[in-house]
């Protein structure tokens, strides 16, 4: 219990307890217990600096220190470059008036000019020729003779719409056959393309044009599926109508192939496998 009027003394400041020993060194008799590290004989302690003296900079090995009052030589070129660039920027900003900004510089004068009046239509940019699509549809529906250029300019936008229409008609009849339609179209196109390339003596045909011609030839099958929504095709009328649609699609597609690759003599040889492909589509439509 402390008495009133007597100062409170911290027992830690009186040097009570054993002094810390680090590194195996003995504490000096007059030490205050704050020497927490003693490097021993192998470690050299830095010389204490005077309170008013200037600190000595640490010099890295292999680097010569510049004398007092003379800056290092490697900093002079960089300072000159930075000063020159800042001076140029300050001069340019001084010449500008408030609110006026320089026009953006461009290598080509008309690089950013948008001429909306002379831009091509969107369908033309996408590679869709509506006139050729209409001519192909007329060639199938009305047995119209098409030019070779129209058949060479193939597209898949029309066949995709035709396959989607066929699937929609079958869906209205209670048959979900979208997967079978696209799978049969892809497999049949690949087989017909390989067969025509083997049979053709002048020039071959690619898979893209094969799918385009076979896709447009599905128009009679689409009409058959449309009649199947209202009338049952599992009858004598359905059988006769199916045979007519198969012959119609086969005749138009074989004529398109013969015109596209100039193989008029082998038209009916190609018509047989094409007729088999359309027969499979007809079976999907009826059953």
PDB file of C-alpha atoms in Angstrom:
ATOM      1  CA  UNK A   1       0.000   0.000   0.000  1.00  0.00           C
ATOM      2  CA  UNK A   2       1.462   3.375  -1.025  1.00  0.00           C
ATOM      3  CA  UNK A   3       1.469   6.214   1.445  1.00  0.00           C
ATOM      4  CA  UNK A   4       0.011   9.577   0.578  1.00  0.00           C
ATOM      5  CA  UNK A   5       2.566  12.105  -0.609  1.00  0.00           C
ATOM      6  CA  UNK A   6       5.167   9.538  -1.641  1.00  0.00           C
ATOM      7  CA  UNK A   7       5.993   9.165  -5.385  1.00  0.00           C
ATOM      8  CA  UNK A   8       5.031   5.995  -7.162  1.00  0.00           C
ATOM      9  CA  UNK A   9       8.144   4.195  -8.377  1.00  0.00           C
ATOM     10  CA  UNK A  10       8.008   1.679 -11.251  1.00  0.00           C
ATOM     11  CA  UNK A  11       9.769  -1.474 -10.146  1.00  0.00           C
ATOM     12  CA  UNK A  12      10.896  -2.183 -13.762  1.00  0.00           C
ATOM     13  CA  UNK A  13      12.991   1.006 -13.764  1.00  0.00           C
ATOM     14  CA  UNK A  14      15.034  -0.169 -10.780  1.00  0.00           C
ATOM     15  CA  UNK A  15      16.715  -2.971 -12.732  1.00  0.00           C
ATOM     16  CA  UNK A  16      14.908  -5.795 -10.953  1.00  0.00           C
ATOM     17  CA  UNK A  17      15.152  -9.271 -12.353  1.00  0.00           C
ATOM     18  CA  UNK A  18      17.862 -10.923 -14.430  1.00  0.00           C
ATOM     19  CA  UNK A  19      19.324  -8.976 -17.342  1.00  0.00           C
ATOM     20  CA  UNK A  20      18.654 -10.463 -20.843  1.00  0.00           C
ATOM     21  CA  UNK A  21      21.495 -12.367 -22.405  1.00  0.00           C
ATOM     22  CA  UNK A  22      21.493 -12.634 -26.195  1.00  0.00           C
ATOM     23  CA  UNK A  23      24.382 -14.076 -28.090  1.00  0.00           C
ATOM     24  CA  UNK A  24      26.108 -15.308 -24.933  1.00  0.00           C
ATOM     25  CA  UNK A  25      27.455 -11.846 -23.930  1.00  0.00           C
ATOM     26  CA  UNK A  26      27.555 -10.627 -20.338  1.00  0.00           C
ATOM     27  CA  UNK A  27      25.777  -7.375 -19.521  1.00  0.00           C
ATOM     28  CA  UNK A  28      27.967  -4.532 -18.394  1.00  0.00           C
ATOM     29  CA  UNK A  29      27.570  -3.421 -14.815  1.00  0.00           C
ATOM     30  CA  UNK A  30      26.401   0.072 -15.784  1.00  0.00           C
ATOM     31  CA  UNK A  31      23.978  -1.008 -18.534  1.00  0.00           C
ATOM     32  CA  UNK A  32      20.299  -0.177 -18.345  1.00  0.00           C
ATOM     33  CA  UNK A  33      19.009  -3.470 -19.714  1.00  0.00           C
ATOM     34  CA  UNK A  34      18.231  -2.171 -23.246  1.00  0.00           C
ATOM     35  CA  UNK A  35      21.100  -3.844 -25.100  1.00  0.00           C
ATOM     36  CA  UNK A  36      18.996  -6.557 -26.766  1.00  0.00           C
ATOM     37  CA  UNK A  37      21.525  -7.596 -29.381  1.00  0.00           C
ATOM     38  CA  UNK A  38      25.204  -8.181 -29.215  1.00  0.00           C
ATOM     39  CA  UNK A  39      26.712  -9.372 -32.444  1.00  0.00           C
ATOM     40  CA  UNK A  40      29.774 -10.754 -30.802  1.00  0.00           C
ATOM     41  CA  UNK A  41      33.233 -10.630 -32.174  1.00  0.00           C
ATOM     42  CA  UNK A  42      32.230 -11.524 -35.755  1.00  0.00           C
ATOM     43  CA  UNK A  43      29.841  -8.605 -36.230  1.00  0.00           C
ATOM     44  CA  UNK A  44      30.962  -5.002 -36.652  1.00  0.00           C
ATOM     45  CA  UNK A  45      28.729  -2.356 -35.134  1.00  0.00           C
ATOM     46  CA  UNK A  46      28.359   0.877 -37.107  1.00  0.00           C
ATOM     47  CA  UNK A  47      30.091   3.853 -35.545  1.00  0.00           C
ATOM     48  CA  UNK A  48      27.665   6.156 -33.798  1.00  0.00           C
ATOM     49  CA  UNK A  49      27.089   9.453 -35.461  1.00  0.00           C
ATOM     50  CA  UNK A  50      27.089  12.769 -33.712  1.00  0.00           C
ATOM     51  CA  UNK A  51      23.793  14.419 -33.028  1.00  0.00           C
ATOM     52  CA  UNK A  52      24.498  17.488 -35.090  1.00  0.00           C
ATOM     53  CA  UNK A  53      26.530  15.879 -37.841  1.00  0.00           C
ATOM     54  CA  UNK A  54      25.231  15.122 -41.332  1.00  0.00           C
ATOM     55  CA  UNK A  55      24.419  11.425 -42.057  1.00  0.00           C
ATOM     56  CA  UNK A  56      26.887   9.626 -44.256  1.00  0.00           C
ATOM     57  CA  UNK A  57      25.265   8.020 -47.363  1.00  0.00           C
ATOM     58  CA  UNK A  58      25.690   4.316 -47.920  1.00  0.00           C
ATOM     59  CA  UNK A  59      27.787   3.614 -50.981  1.00  0.00           C
ATOM     60  CA  UNK A  60      27.106   0.458 -52.983  1.00  0.00           C
ATOM     61  CA  UNK A  61      30.117  -1.629 -53.966  1.00  0.00           C
ATOM     62  CA  UNK A  62      31.465  -0.914 -57.465  1.00  0.00           C
ATOM     63  CA  UNK A  63      29.796   2.535 -57.775  1.00  0.00           C
ATOM     64  CA  UNK A  64      31.873   5.693 -57.596  1.00  0.00           C
ATOM     65  CA  UNK A  65      30.332   8.422 -55.543  1.00  0.00           C
ATOM     66  CA  UNK A  66      30.155  11.912 -56.994  1.00  0.00           C
ATOM     67  CA  UNK A  67      32.048  14.629 -55.251  1.00  0.00           C
ATOM     68  CA  UNK A  68      30.265  17.250 -53.204  1.00  0.00           C
ATOM     69  CA  UNK A  69      28.582  19.888 -55.341  1.00  0.00           C
ATOM     70  CA  UNK A  70      28.867  17.847 -58.577  1.00  0.00           C
ATOM     71  CA  UNK A  71      25.896  15.633 -59.476  1.00  0.00           C
ATOM     72  CA  UNK A  72      26.372  12.211 -61.010  1.00  0.00           C
ATOM     73  CA  UNK A  73      26.912  12.186 -64.763  1.00  0.00           C
ATOM     74  CA  UNK A  74      24.227   9.586 -65.582  1.00  0.00           C
ATOM     75  CA  UNK A  75      21.364  11.862 -64.434  1.00  0.00           C
ATOM     76  CA  UNK A  76      22.175  14.786 -66.703  1.00  0.00           C
ATOM     77  CA  UNK A  77      20.887  13.445 -70.086  1.00  0.00           C
ATOM     78  CA  UNK A  78      17.578  12.275 -68.577  1.00  0.00           C
ATOM     79  CA  UNK A  79      17.004  15.615 -66.893  1.00  0.00           C
ATOM     80  CA  UNK A  80      17.719  17.404 -70.178  1.00  0.00           C
ATOM     81  CA  UNK A  81      15.222  15.262 -72.113  1.00  0.00           C
ATOM     82  CA  UNK A  82      12.467  15.708 -69.536  1.00  0.00           C
ATOM     83  CA  UNK A  83      13.081  19.441 -69.390  1.00  0.00           C
ATOM     84  CA  UNK A  84      12.966  19.753 -73.187  1.00  0.00           C
ATOM     85  CA  UNK A  85       9.695  17.822 -73.478  1.00  0.00           C
ATOM     86  CA  UNK A  86       8.054  19.814 -70.706  1.00  0.00           C
ATOM     87  CA  UNK A  87       9.155  23.033 -72.380  1.00  0.00           C
ATOM     88  CA  UNK A  88       7.625  22.006 -75.714  1.00  0.00           C
ATOM     89  CA  UNK A  89       4.338  21.021 -74.072  1.00  0.00           C
ATOM     90  CA  UNK A  90       4.208  24.285 -72.158  1.00  0.00           C
ATOM     91  CA  UNK A  91       4.819  26.233 -75.391  1.00  0.00           C
ATOM     92  CA  UNK A  92       2.017  24.406 -77.219  1.00  0.00           C
ATOM     93  CA  UNK A  93      -0.424  24.945 -74.356  1.00  0.00           C
ATOM     94  CA  UNK A  94       0.511  28.619 -74.225  1.00  0.00           C
ATOM     95  CA  UNK A  95      -0.401  29.086 -77.888  1.00  0.00           C
ATOM     96  CA  UNK A  96      -3.874  27.501 -77.461  1.00  0.00           C
ATOM     97  CA  UNK A  97      -6.810  29.721 -76.692  1.00  0.00           C
ATOM     98  CA  UNK A  98      -9.280  28.827 -73.926  1.00  0.00           C
ATOM     99  CA  UNK A  99     -11.990  26.518 -75.232  1.00  0.00           C
ATOM    100  CA  UNK A 100     -10.181  25.641 -78.480  1.00  0.00           C
ATOM    101  CA  UNK A 101      -8.796  22.141 -78.882  1.00  0.00           C
ATOM    102  CA  UNK A 102      -6.678  20.897 -81.796  1.00  0.00           C
ATOM    103  CA  UNK A 103      -8.355  18.655 -84.358  1.00  0.00           C
ATOM    104  CA  UNK A 104      -7.383  14.967 -84.194  1.00  0.00           C
ATOM    105  CA  UNK A 105      -4.706  14.061 -86.686  1.00  0.00           C
ATOM    106  CA  UNK A 106      -5.343  11.138 -89.025  1.00  0.00           C
ATOM    107  CA  UNK A 107      -3.181   9.523 -91.674  1.00  0.00           C
ATOM    108  CA  UNK A 108      -6.070   9.211 -94.121  1.00  0.00           C
ATOM    109  CA  UNK A 109      -8.345  12.250 -94.526  1.00  0.00           C
ATOM    110  CA  UNK A 110     -11.552  10.247 -95.091  1.00  0.00           C
ATOM    111  CA  UNK A 111     -10.980   7.513 -92.526  1.00  0.00           C
ATOM    112  CA  UNK A 112     -13.785   8.678 -90.226  1.00  0.00           C
ATOM    113  CA  UNK A 113     -16.229   9.879 -92.871  1.00  0.00           C
ATOM    114  CA  UNK A 114     -19.498   7.892 -92.763  1.00  0.00           C
ATOM    115  CA  UNK A 115     -21.299   7.982 -96.075  1.00  0.00           C
ATOM    116  CA  UNK A 116     -24.705   6.590 -95.142  1.00  0.00           C
ATOM    117  CA  UNK A 117     -26.226   7.312 -98.544  1.00  0.00           C
ATOM    118  CA  UNK A 118     -23.810   5.065-100.475  1.00  0.00           C
ATOM    119  CA  UNK A 119     -23.749   2.192 -97.967  1.00  0.00           C
ATOM    120  CA  UNK A 120     -24.920  -1.186 -99.346  1.00  0.00           C
ATOM    121  CA  UNK A 121     -28.117  -2.740 -97.975  1.00  0.00           C
ATOM    122  CA  UNK A 122     -27.916  -5.004 -94.932  1.00  0.00           C
ATOM    123  CA  UNK A 123     -28.944  -8.141 -96.844  1.00  0.00           C
ATOM    124  CA  UNK A 124     -26.212  -7.510 -99.393  1.00  0.00           C
ATOM    125  CA  UNK A 125     -23.622  -7.161 -96.638  1.00  0.00           C
ATOM    126  CA  UNK A 126     -24.805 -10.488 -95.179  1.00  0.00           C
ATOM    127  CA  UNK A 127     -24.499 -12.161 -98.586  1.00  0.00           C
ATOM    128  CA  UNK A 128     -28.254 -12.726 -99.054  1.00  0.00           C
ATOM    129  CA  UNK A 129     -29.512 -12.073-102.577  1.00  0.00           C
ATOM    130  CA  UNK A 130     -33.292 -11.897-102.396  1.00  0.00           C
ATOM    131  CA  UNK A 131     -33.714 -11.871-106.186  1.00  0.00           C
ATOM    132  CA  UNK A 132     -31.780 -15.124-106.587  1.00  0.00           C
ATOM    133  CA  UNK A 133     -33.787 -16.718-103.770  1.00  0.00           C
ATOM    134  CA  UNK A 134     -37.033 -15.824-105.511  1.00  0.00           C
ATOM    135  CA  UNK A 135     -35.731 -17.180-108.824  1.00  0.00           C
ATOM    136  CA  UNK A 136     -34.762 -20.498-107.199  1.00  0.00           C
ATOM    137  CA  UNK A 137     -38.179 -20.823-105.590  1.00  0.00           C
ATOM    138  CA  UNK A 138     -39.833 -20.156-108.963  1.00  0.00           C
ATOM    139  CA  UNK A 139     -37.514 -22.673-110.585  1.00  0.00           C
ATOM    140  CA  UNK A 140     -38.743 -25.369-108.167  1.00  0.00           C
ATOM    141  CA  UNK A 141     -42.414 -24.390-108.027  1.00  0.00           C
ATOM    142  CA  UNK A 142     -42.917 -23.538-111.722  1.00  0.00           C
ATOM    143  CA  UNK A 143     -40.196 -25.708-113.343  1.00  0.00           C
ATOM    144  CA  UNK A 144     -38.495 -22.538-114.516  1.00  0.00           C
ATOM    145  CA  UNK A 145     -35.077 -22.898-116.108  1.00  0.00           C
ATOM    146  CA  UNK A 146     -32.338 -21.121-114.156  1.00  0.00           C
ATOM    147  CA  UNK A 147     -29.041 -19.707-115.286  1.00  0.00           C
ATOM    148  CA  UNK A 148     -25.790 -21.265-114.206  1.00  0.00           C
ATOM    149  CA  UNK A 149     -24.735 -18.073-112.401  1.00  0.00           C
ATOM    150  CA  UNK A 150     -27.833 -18.187-110.195  1.00  0.00           C
ATOM    151  CA  UNK A 151     -27.121 -21.781-109.205  1.00  0.00           C
ATOM    152  CA  UNK A 152     -23.458 -21.061-108.524  1.00  0.00           C
ATOM    153  CA  UNK A 153     -24.412 -18.209-106.192  1.00  0.00           C
ATOM    154  CA  UNK A 154     -25.612 -20.607-103.506  1.00  0.00           C
ATOM    155  CA  UNK A 155     -27.010 -19.613-100.129  1.00  0.00           C
ATOM    156  CA  UNK A 156     -28.347 -21.375 -97.040  1.00  0.00           C
ATOM    157  CA  UNK A 157     -30.817 -18.751 -95.867  1.00  0.00           C
ATOM    158  CA  UNK A 158     -33.574 -20.109 -98.125  1.00  0.00           C
ATOM    159  CA  UNK A 159     -33.004 -23.801 -97.258  1.00  0.00           C
ATOM    160  CA  UNK A 160     -32.980 -23.004 -93.532  1.00  0.00           C
ATOM    161  CA  UNK A 161     -36.340 -21.246 -93.836  1.00  0.00           C
ATOM    162  CA  UNK A 162     -37.718 -24.168 -95.855  1.00  0.00           C
ATOM    163  CA  UNK A 163     -36.551 -26.727 -93.262  1.00  0.00           C
ATOM    164  CA  UNK A 164     -38.016 -24.606 -90.480  1.00  0.00           C
ATOM    165  CA  UNK A 165     -41.322 -24.391 -92.352  1.00  0.00           C
ATOM    166  CA  UNK A 166     -41.353 -28.173 -92.814  1.00  0.00           C
ATOM    167  CA  UNK A 167     -40.740 -28.712 -89.105  1.00  0.00           C
ATOM    168  CA  UNK A 168     -43.501 -26.226 -88.228  1.00  0.00           C
ATOM    169  CA  UNK A 169     -46.031 -28.011 -90.464  1.00  0.00           C
ATOM    170  CA  UNK A 170     -45.141 -31.329 -88.874  1.00  0.00           C
ATOM    171  CA  UNK A 171     -45.448 -29.747 -85.440  1.00  0.00           C
ATOM    172  CA  UNK A 172     -48.964 -28.568 -86.279  1.00  0.00           C
ATOM    173  CA  UNK A 173     -49.756 -32.158 -87.256  1.00  0.00           C
ATOM    174  CA  UNK A 174     -48.560 -33.371 -83.835  1.00  0.00           C
ATOM    175  CA  UNK A 175     -45.052 -34.524 -84.858  1.00  0.00           C
ATOM    176  CA  UNK A 176     -41.913 -33.047 -83.382  1.00  0.00           C
ATOM    177  CA  UNK A 177     -39.300 -33.863 -86.034  1.00  0.00           C
ATOM    178  CA  UNK A 178     -36.894 -30.908 -86.098  1.00  0.00           C
ATOM    179  CA  UNK A 179     -33.885 -33.024 -85.159  1.00  0.00           C
ATOM    180  CA  UNK A 180     -34.628 -35.657 -87.804  1.00  0.00           C
ATOM    181  CA  UNK A 181     -35.082 -32.985 -90.472  1.00  0.00           C
ATOM    182  CA  UNK A 182     -31.762 -31.260 -89.874  1.00  0.00           C
ATOM    183  CA  UNK A 183     -29.908 -34.542 -89.346  1.00  0.00           C
ATOM    184  CA  UNK A 184     -31.263 -36.094 -92.528  1.00  0.00           C
ATOM    185  CA  UNK A 185     -30.527 -32.915 -94.479  1.00  0.00           C
ATOM    186  CA  UNK A 186     -26.906 -32.854 -93.292  1.00  0.00           C
ATOM    187  CA  UNK A 187     -26.297 -36.576 -93.881  1.00  0.00           C
ATOM    188  CA  UNK A 188     -28.023 -36.616 -97.258  1.00  0.00           C
ATOM    189  CA  UNK A 189     -26.145 -33.538 -98.443  1.00  0.00           C
ATOM    190  CA  UNK A 190     -22.819 -35.063 -97.488  1.00  0.00           C
ATOM    191  CA  UNK A 191     -23.599 -38.323 -99.296  1.00  0.00           C
ATOM    192  CA  UNK A 192     -24.858 -36.601-102.474  1.00  0.00           C
ATOM    193  CA  UNK A 193     -21.822 -34.317-102.520  1.00  0.00           C
ATOM    194  CA  UNK A 194     -19.419 -37.253-102.336  1.00  0.00           C
ATOM    195  CA  UNK A 195     -21.314 -39.161-105.028  1.00  0.00           C
ATOM    196  CA  UNK A 196     -21.458 -36.246-107.465  1.00  0.00           C
ATOM    197  CA  UNK A 197     -17.752 -35.506-107.036  1.00  0.00           C
ATOM    198  CA  UNK A 198     -16.989 -39.132-107.908  1.00  0.00           C
ATOM    199  CA  UNK A 199     -19.278 -39.161-110.944  1.00  0.00           C
ATOM    200  CA  UNK A 200     -18.441 -35.730-112.323  1.00  0.00           C
ATOM    201  CA  UNK A 201     -15.802 -35.694-115.054  1.00  0.00           C
ATOM    202  CA  UNK A 202     -15.434 -31.918-115.568  1.00  0.00           C
ATOM    203  CA  UNK A 203     -15.727 -30.200-112.219  1.00  0.00           C
ATOM    204  CA  UNK A 204     -16.887 -31.075-108.733  1.00  0.00           C
ATOM    205  CA  UNK A 205     -19.269 -29.447-106.312  1.00  0.00           C
ATOM    206  CA  UNK A 206     -18.801 -28.332-102.747  1.00  0.00           C
ATOM    207  CA  UNK A 207     -20.957 -29.202 -99.755  1.00  0.00           C
ATOM    208  CA  UNK A 208     -22.344 -25.675 -99.491  1.00  0.00           C
ATOM    209  CA  UNK A 209     -23.938 -25.712-102.950  1.00  0.00           C
ATOM    210  CA  UNK A 210     -25.159 -29.271-102.429  1.00  0.00           C
ATOM    211  CA  UNK A 211     -27.037 -28.299 -99.284  1.00  0.00           C
ATOM    212  CA  UNK A 212     -28.458 -25.241-101.041  1.00  0.00           C
ATOM    213  CA  UNK A 213     -29.847 -27.206-104.006  1.00  0.00           C
ATOM    214  CA  UNK A 214     -31.247 -30.027-101.874  1.00  0.00           C
ATOM    215  CA  UNK A 215     -32.802 -27.485 -99.510  1.00  0.00           C
ATOM    216  CA  UNK A 216     -34.704 -25.706-102.265  1.00  0.00           C
ATOM    217  CA  UNK A 217     -35.845 -29.085-103.570  1.00  0.00           C
ATOM    218  CA  UNK A 218     -37.746 -29.645-100.288  1.00  0.00           C
ATOM    219  CA  UNK A 219     -40.503 -27.234-101.326  1.00  0.00           C
ATOM    220  CA  UNK A 220     -42.797 -30.035-102.636  1.00  0.00           C
ATOM    221  CA  UNK A 221     -42.275 -31.958 -99.375  1.00  0.00           C
ATOM    222  CA  UNK A 222     -43.282 -28.820 -97.451  1.00  0.00           C
ATOM    223  CA  UNK A 223     -46.511 -28.658 -99.468  1.00  0.00           C
ATOM    224  CA  UNK A 224     -47.133 -32.324 -98.649  1.00  0.00           C
ATOM    225  CA  UNK A 225     -46.634 -31.612 -94.942  1.00  0.00           C
ATOM    226  CA  UNK A 226     -49.006 -28.650 -95.190  1.00  0.00           C
ATOM    227  CA  UNK A 227     -51.739 -30.886 -96.639  1.00  0.00           C
ATOM    228  CA  UNK A 228     -51.012 -33.393 -93.873  1.00  0.00           C
ATOM    229  CA  UNK A 229     -52.128 -30.840 -91.287  1.00  0.00           C
ATOM    230  CA  UNK A 230     -55.716 -30.969 -92.629  1.00  0.00           C
ATOM    231  CA  UNK A 231     -55.897 -34.363 -94.374  1.00  0.00           C
ATOM    232  CA  UNK A 232     -54.572 -37.728 -93.275  1.00  0.00           C
ATOM    233  CA  UNK A 233     -51.802 -38.900 -95.577  1.00  0.00           C
ATOM    234  CA  UNK A 234     -52.159 -42.558 -94.543  1.00  0.00           C
ATOM    235  CA  UNK A 235     -54.585 -43.256 -97.364  1.00  0.00           C
ATOM    236  CA  UNK A 236     -54.642 -43.779-101.120  1.00  0.00           C
ATOM    237  CA  UNK A 237     -54.807 -40.029-101.666  1.00  0.00           C
ATOM    238  CA  UNK A 238     -51.794 -39.521 -99.410  1.00  0.00           C
ATOM    239  CA  UNK A 239     -49.837 -42.224-101.235  1.00  0.00           C
ATOM    240  CA  UNK A 240     -50.479 -40.716-104.665  1.00  0.00           C
ATOM    241  CA  UNK A 241     -49.731 -37.197-103.427  1.00  0.00           C
ATOM    242  CA  UNK A 242     -46.507 -38.386-101.794  1.00  0.00           C
ATOM    243  CA  UNK A 243     -45.313 -40.054-105.001  1.00  0.00           C
ATOM    244  CA  UNK A 244     -46.014 -36.882-106.978  1.00  0.00           C
ATOM    245  CA  UNK A 245     -44.104 -34.737-104.492  1.00  0.00           C
ATOM    246  CA  UNK A 246     -41.109 -37.120-104.504  1.00  0.00           C
ATOM    247  CA  UNK A 247     -40.951 -37.078-108.320  1.00  0.00           C
ATOM    248  CA  UNK A 248     -41.365 -33.316-108.384  1.00  0.00           C
ATOM    249  CA  UNK A 249     -38.525 -32.691-105.887  1.00  0.00           C
ATOM    250  CA  UNK A 250     -36.235 -35.235-107.571  1.00  0.00           C
ATOM    251  CA  UNK A 251     -36.726 -33.798-111.073  1.00  0.00           C
ATOM    252  CA  UNK A 252     -36.044 -30.193-110.034  1.00  0.00           C
ATOM    253  CA  UNK A 253     -33.014 -30.986-107.870  1.00  0.00           C
ATOM    254  CA  UNK A 254     -31.390 -33.250-110.472  1.00  0.00           C
ATOM    255  CA  UNK A 255     -31.897 -30.545-113.098  1.00  0.00           C
ATOM    256  CA  UNK A 256     -30.269 -27.982-110.815  1.00  0.00           C
ATOM    257  CA  UNK A 257     -27.287 -30.273-110.216  1.00  0.00           C
ATOM    258  CA  UNK A 258     -26.893 -30.988-113.927  1.00  0.00           C
ATOM    259  CA  UNK A 259     -26.938 -27.269-114.737  1.00  0.00           C
ATOM    260  CA  UNK A 260     -24.596 -26.276-111.903  1.00  0.00           C
ATOM    261  CA  UNK A 261     -21.770 -28.687-112.771  1.00  0.00           C
ATOM    262  CA  UNK A 262     -22.511 -29.313-116.476  1.00  0.00           C
ATOM    263  CA  UNK A 263     -23.358 -33.024-116.328  1.00  0.00           C
ATOM    264  CA  UNK A 264     -26.464 -33.309-118.470  1.00  0.00           C
ATOM    265  CA  UNK A 265     -25.616 -36.860-119.593  1.00  0.00           C
ATOM    266  CA  UNK A 266     -25.506 -38.136-116.014  1.00  0.00           C
ATOM    267  CA  UNK A 267     -28.562 -36.337-114.729  1.00  0.00           C
ATOM    268  CA  UNK A 268     -30.748 -39.420-114.219  1.00  0.00           C
ATOM    269  CA  UNK A 269     -27.924 -41.319-112.560  1.00  0.00           C
ATOM    270  CA  UNK A 270     -27.758 -38.579-109.955  1.00  0.00           C
ATOM    271  CA  UNK A 271     -31.567 -38.487-109.715  1.00  0.00           C
ATOM    272  CA  UNK A 272     -31.737 -41.943-108.121  1.00  0.00           C
ATOM    273  CA  UNK A 273     -29.879 -41.150-104.849  1.00  0.00           C
ATOM    274  CA  UNK A 274     -31.563 -37.751-104.722  1.00  0.00           C
ATOM    275  CA  UNK A 275     -34.946 -39.478-104.931  1.00  0.00           C
ATOM    276  CA  UNK A 276     -33.962 -41.718-102.004  1.00  0.00           C
ATOM    277  CA  UNK A 277     -33.164 -38.667 -99.856  1.00  0.00           C
ATOM    278  CA  UNK A 278     -36.548 -37.096-100.578  1.00  0.00           C
ATOM    279  CA  UNK A 279     -38.244 -40.435 -99.931  1.00  0.00           C
ATOM    280  CA  UNK A 280     -36.871 -40.402 -96.374  1.00  0.00           C
ATOM    281  CA  UNK A 281     -38.253 -36.892 -95.886  1.00  0.00           C
ATOM    282  CA  UNK A 282     -41.625 -38.085 -97.166  1.00  0.00           C
ATOM    283  CA  UNK A 283     -41.662 -41.018 -94.731  1.00  0.00           C
ATOM    284  CA  UNK A 284     -41.015 -38.599 -91.865  1.00  0.00           C
ATOM    285  CA  UNK A 285     -43.901 -36.463 -93.105  1.00  0.00           C
ATOM    286  CA  UNK A 286     -46.399 -39.317 -93.408  1.00  0.00           C
ATOM    287  CA  UNK A 287     -45.535 -41.387 -90.355  1.00  0.00           C
TER     288      UNK A 287
END
